[in-house]
């Protein structure tokens, strides 16, 4: 958003975004309008909203059928996407006007996304990502820490993911947590889904806290934070340890050191 704003300070910027990411919007600056995509019949309203407005440019970062349709409906003079669509899709290729010849598998995701701005004359944008965390999110994070009597150095451990194939073994997670608590308090975070909660339950059952073992505190805040509160917690942490998941990106945005375990996905991206 910063790169677009610097190039087009007077432009109105509309972001079409999945419903899962909507909670992050208060921390993202430079956006004038948001269109929420639900992946279902509810998207009909979003499609009408796109079609009813006039756009000069449309940049497709996701390359799926829905985003292609949105690009077509935008009526933009420039509709930009990866060159891969031109090569591999006989139908969707006609929805766009500009194709950027970069392959996602050869670049970091941020660099790839920035490359899609080249047809707009943007080629030297910073790859740094920013979240402008509101004070309300910071207050919620601090309240959770106070309630858990965590008032000093702590590490956030986030073992879960929406994809079970990214899970690491519960025994090894427990070993990492026990090692960390020799020097730090440990804050466990995670989603409220039954999948993640079951994974966390297996990890917690192997921790020595149940046996009254001495050491720093282990606090379970899983299922108790929204995305911005989680970002505020990560921002205060000494370290984040997680799998390839959303908290990894929150740590990058808040400049928090991190150790990430990659499984079936490409760590280069």
Coordinates of C-alpha atoms in Angstrom, one line a residue:
X1 CA 0.0 0.0 0.0
X2 CA 2.9 2.3 0.8
X3 CA 4.3 1.9 -2.7
X4 CA 0.9 2.7 -4.3
X5 CA 0.3 5.7 -2.2
X6 CA 3.8 7.1 -3.0
X7 CA 3.2 6.7 -6.7
X8 CA -0.5 7.8 -6.7
X9 CA -1.1 9.9 -3.6
X10 CA -4.5 11.2 -4.8
X11 CA -5.9 7.8 -6.0
X12 CA -8.7 5.9 -4.3
X13 CA -7.5 2.4 -3.4
X14 CA -9.9 -0.5 -3.1
X15 CA -8.8 -3.8 -1.7
X16 CA -10.7 -7.1 -2.3
X17 CA -9.8 -9.3 0.6
X18 CA -10.9 -12.7 2.0
X19 CA -13.1 -12.6 5.1
X20 CA -10.4 -14.3 7.2
X21 CA -8.1 -11.2 6.7
X22 CA -10.7 -8.5 7.4
X23 CA -9.7 -8.2 11.2
X24 CA -6.3 -7.0 10.0
X25 CA -7.7 -4.0 8.1
X26 CA -7.6 -1.5 11.0
X27 CA -3.8 -1.9 11.0
X28 CA -3.3 -1.5 7.3
X29 CA -3.0 2.1 6.1
X30 CA -3.6 3.6 2.7
X31 CA -6.8 1.8 1.8
X32 CA -10.0 3.8 1.1
X33 CA -12.4 0.9 0.5
X34 CA -12.6 -2.8 1.3
X35 CA -14.6 -5.4 -0.5
X36 CA -14.9 -8.7 1.4
X37 CA -14.9 -12.0 -0.4
X38 CA -16.7 -14.9 1.2
X39 CA -16.2 -17.7 -1.3
X40 CA -19.8 -18.4 -1.9
X41 CA -23.1 -16.9 -3.0
X42 CA -22.4 -13.8 -0.8
X43 CA -19.8 -12.8 -3.3
X44 CA -22.5 -11.8 -5.8
X45 CA -22.9 -8.5 -3.9
X46 CA -19.1 -8.0 -4.0
X47 CA -19.1 -8.6 -7.8
X48 CA -21.8 -6.0 -8.3
X49 CA -19.9 -3.5 -6.2
X50 CA -16.8 -4.0 -8.3
X51 CA -18.8 -3.7 -11.5
X52 CA -20.5 -0.6 -10.4
X53 CA -17.4 1.4 -9.9
X54 CA -14.8 2.8 -12.3
X55 CA -11.2 1.7 -11.9
X56 CA -8.1 2.7 -13.7
X57 CA -5.9 -0.2 -12.6
X58 CA -6.5 -3.7 -11.3
X59 CA -3.7 -5.8 -9.9
X60 CA -4.4 -9.5 -9.3
X61 CA -2.2 -11.0 -6.6
X62 CA -4.0 -14.3 -6.2
X63 CA -4.4 -15.7 -9.8
X64 CA -7.5 -17.7 -9.1
X65 CA -10.9 -17.8 -11.0
X66 CA -12.5 -15.4 -8.5
X67 CA -9.8 -12.8 -8.8
X68 CA -9.8 -13.2 -12.6
X69 CA -13.6 -12.5 -12.7
X70 CA -13.1 -9.5 -10.4
X71 CA -10.4 -8.2 -12.7
X72 CA -12.7 -8.5 -15.7
X73 CA -15.6 -6.8 -13.9
X74 CA -13.3 -3.9 -12.8
X75 CA -13.2 -2.6 -16.4
X76 CA -9.8 -1.2 -15.6
X77 CA -7.6 0.1 -18.4
X78 CA -4.7 -1.9 -17.0
X79 CA -5.4 -5.3 -15.6
X80 CA -2.2 -6.9 -14.3
X81 CA -1.3 -10.5 -13.4
X82 CA 1.5 -13.0 -13.6
X83 CA 2.7 -14.2 -17.0
X84 CA 1.8 -17.7 -15.9
X85 CA -1.9 -17.0 -16.6
X86 CA -1.1 -16.1 -20.2
X87 CA 0.8 -19.3 -20.7
X88 CA -1.6 -21.7 -18.8
X89 CA -5.1 -20.4 -19.2
X90 CA -6.7 -20.1 -22.6
X91 CA -9.8 -18.4 -21.1
X92 CA -8.5 -16.2 -18.2
X93 CA -5.7 -14.8 -20.2
X94 CA -8.2 -12.7 -22.1
X95 CA -9.3 -11.0 -18.8
X96 CA -6.0 -9.1 -18.5
X97 CA -4.0 -6.5 -20.4
X98 CA -0.6 -6.7 -18.7
X99 CA 1.5 -9.8 -17.8
X100 CA 4.5 -9.6 -15.5
X101 CA 7.3 -12.1 -16.4
X102 CA 8.3 -13.2 -13.0
X103 CA 7.7 -16.6 -11.5
X104 CA 6.5 -16.9 -7.9
X105 CA 8.6 -20.0 -7.3
X106 CA 11.8 -18.1 -8.1
X107 CA 11.1 -15.1 -5.7
X108 CA 10.2 -14.3 -2.2
X109 CA 6.4 -13.7 -2.1
X110 CA 6.9 -10.0 -1.2
X111 CA 9.3 -9.4 -4.1
X112 CA 6.8 -11.2 -6.4
X113 CA 3.9 -9.1 -5.3
X114 CA 5.9 -5.9 -5.7
X115 CA 6.9 -7.0 -9.2
X116 CA 3.2 -6.9 -10.2
X117 CA 3.4 -3.1 -9.7
X118 CA 6.0 -2.7 -12.4
X119 CA 3.5 -1.9 -15.2
X120 CA 2.3 1.0 -13.0
X121 CA 5.9 2.5 -13.0
X122 CA 6.8 1.2 -9.5
X123 CA 10.1 -0.7 -9.5
X124 CA 12.0 0.4 -6.4
X125 CA 9.5 0.0 -3.5
X126 CA 10.8 -1.2 -0.1
X127 CA 10.0 -4.8 0.7
X128 CA 9.3 -3.9 4.4
X129 CA 5.8 -4.7 5.6
X130 CA 4.1 -2.6 8.2
X131 CA 1.2 -3.0 10.6
X132 CA -0.1 0.1 12.4
X133 CA -1.3 -1.6 15.5
X134 CA -4.0 0.4 17.3
X135 CA -3.7 1.1 21.0
X136 CA -6.8 -0.9 21.6
X137 CA -5.1 -4.1 20.4
X138 CA -2.0 -3.3 22.5
X139 CA -4.3 -2.7 25.5
X140 CA -5.9 -6.1 25.0
X141 CA -2.6 -7.9 24.8
X142 CA -1.3 -6.2 27.9
X143 CA -4.5 -7.1 29.8
X144 CA -4.0 -10.7 28.9
X145 CA -0.4 -10.7 30.1
X146 CA -1.4 -9.0 33.3
X147 CA -4.1 -11.5 34.0
X148 CA -1.5 -14.3 33.4
X149 CA 1.0 -12.4 35.6
X150 CA 3.5 -12.2 32.8
X151 CA 5.3 -8.9 33.2
X152 CA 8.7 -9.6 31.9
X153 CA 10.5 -11.4 29.0
X154 CA 8.4 -14.0 27.2
X155 CA 8.4 -16.2 24.1
X156 CA 5.3 -16.8 22.0
X157 CA 5.0 -20.4 20.8
X158 CA 2.3 -21.0 18.1
X159 CA 2.3 -24.7 17.1
X160 CA -0.9 -24.7 15.1
X161 CA -2.0 -24.0 11.6
X162 CA -5.2 -24.4 9.5
X163 CA -3.4 -27.2 7.6
X164 CA -2.7 -30.4 9.6
X165 CA 0.2 -31.4 7.4
X166 CA 2.2 -28.4 8.8
X167 CA 1.9 -29.8 12.4
X168 CA 5.1 -30.8 14.1
X169 CA 5.1 -33.7 16.7
X170 CA 3.7 -32.9 20.1
X171 CA 6.7 -34.5 21.8
X172 CA 9.1 -32.2 20.1
X173 CA 7.0 -29.1 20.7
X174 CA 7.0 -30.0 24.4
X175 CA 10.7 -30.4 24.4
X176 CA 11.2 -27.0 22.8
X177 CA 8.8 -25.4 25.3
X178 CA 10.6 -27.0 28.3
X179 CA 13.9 -25.7 27.0
X180 CA 12.6 -22.2 26.5
X181 CA 11.1 -21.9 30.0
X182 CA 14.6 -22.3 31.5
X183 CA 15.1 -18.6 30.5
X184 CA 11.7 -17.2 29.5
X185 CA 8.1 -17.3 30.3
X186 CA 6.3 -19.1 27.5
X187 CA 3.0 -17.9 26.0
X188 CA 1.1 -20.5 24.0
X189 CA -1.2 -19.2 21.2
X190 CA -3.4 -20.8 18.6
X191 CA -6.7 -20.8 17.0
X192 CA -10.0 -21.9 18.5
X193 CA -10.7 -24.6 15.9
X194 CA -11.1 -28.2 17.1
X195 CA -8.1 -29.2 15.0
X196 CA -5.7 -26.7 16.6
X197 CA -7.1 -27.2 20.1
X198 CA -6.6 -31.0 19.9
X199 CA -3.0 -30.5 18.7
X200 CA -2.4 -28.1 21.6
X201 CA -4.0 -30.5 24.1
X202 CA -1.5 -33.2 23.0
X203 CA 1.4 -30.8 23.5
X204 CA 0.2 -29.5 26.9
X205 CA -0.3 -33.1 28.2
X206 CA 3.4 -33.7 27.8
X207 CA 4.6 -30.6 29.6
X208 CA 6.0 -30.8 33.1
X209 CA 3.8 -27.9 34.4
X210 CA 1.2 -30.5 35.2
X211 CA 3.8 -32.1 37.6
X212 CA 4.6 -28.9 39.4
X213 CA 8.1 -28.7 37.9
X214 CA 10.0 -25.5 38.7
X215 CA 10.7 -23.1 35.9
X216 CA 9.2 -20.0 34.3
X217 CA 5.5 -19.7 33.6
X218 CA 3.7 -21.4 30.7
X219 CA 0.5 -19.5 29.8
X220 CA -2.1 -20.8 27.4
X221 CA -3.8 -18.0 25.5
X222 CA -4.9 -20.1 22.5
X223 CA -8.3 -19.2 21.3
X224 CA -8.3 -16.0 23.4
X225 CA -6.9 -13.5 20.8
X226 CA -8.1 -12.0 17.6
X227 CA -5.5 -11.3 14.9
X228 CA -4.6 -7.8 16.0
X229 CA -4.3 -8.8 19.6
X230 CA -2.1 -11.7 18.6
X231 CA 0.1 -9.3 16.6
X232 CA 0.4 -7.0 19.6
X233 CA 1.5 -10.0 21.8
X234 CA 4.1 -11.0 19.2
X235 CA 5.3 -7.4 19.0
X236 CA 6.2 -7.5 22.7
X237 CA 7.7 -11.0 22.7
X238 CA 11.5 -11.8 22.7
X239 CA 10.9 -14.5 20.1
X240 CA 8.2 -16.3 18.1
X241 CA 8.5 -20.0 17.5
X242 CA 5.9 -21.3 15.0
X243 CA 5.2 -23.2 11.8
X244 CA 4.6 -21.7 8.4
X245 CA 1.4 -19.8 9.4
X246 CA -0.1 -16.3 9.9
X247 CA 1.9 -15.4 13.1
X248 CA 5.1 -15.7 11.0
X249 CA 3.9 -12.8 8.9
X250 CA 2.8 -10.8 12.0
X251 CA 6.3 -11.3 13.4
X252 CA 7.8 -10.0 10.2
X253 CA 5.6 -6.9 10.3
X254 CA 6.4 -6.2 14.0
X255 CA 10.2 -7.0 13.6
X256 CA 10.1 -9.8 16.2
X257 CA 12.8 -12.4 15.9
X258 CA 11.4 -15.8 14.8
X259 CA 12.2 -19.4 14.3
X260 CA 9.9 -21.0 11.8
X261 CA 9.4 -24.7 11.0
X262 CA 8.6 -25.3 7.4
X263 CA 7.1 -28.6 6.2
X264 CA 5.4 -29.1 2.9
X265 CA 5.6 -25.5 1.7
X266 CA 8.6 -23.8 0.1
X267 CA 10.5 -21.7 2.8
X268 CA 12.0 -19.6 0.0
X269 CA 8.6 -18.1 -0.7

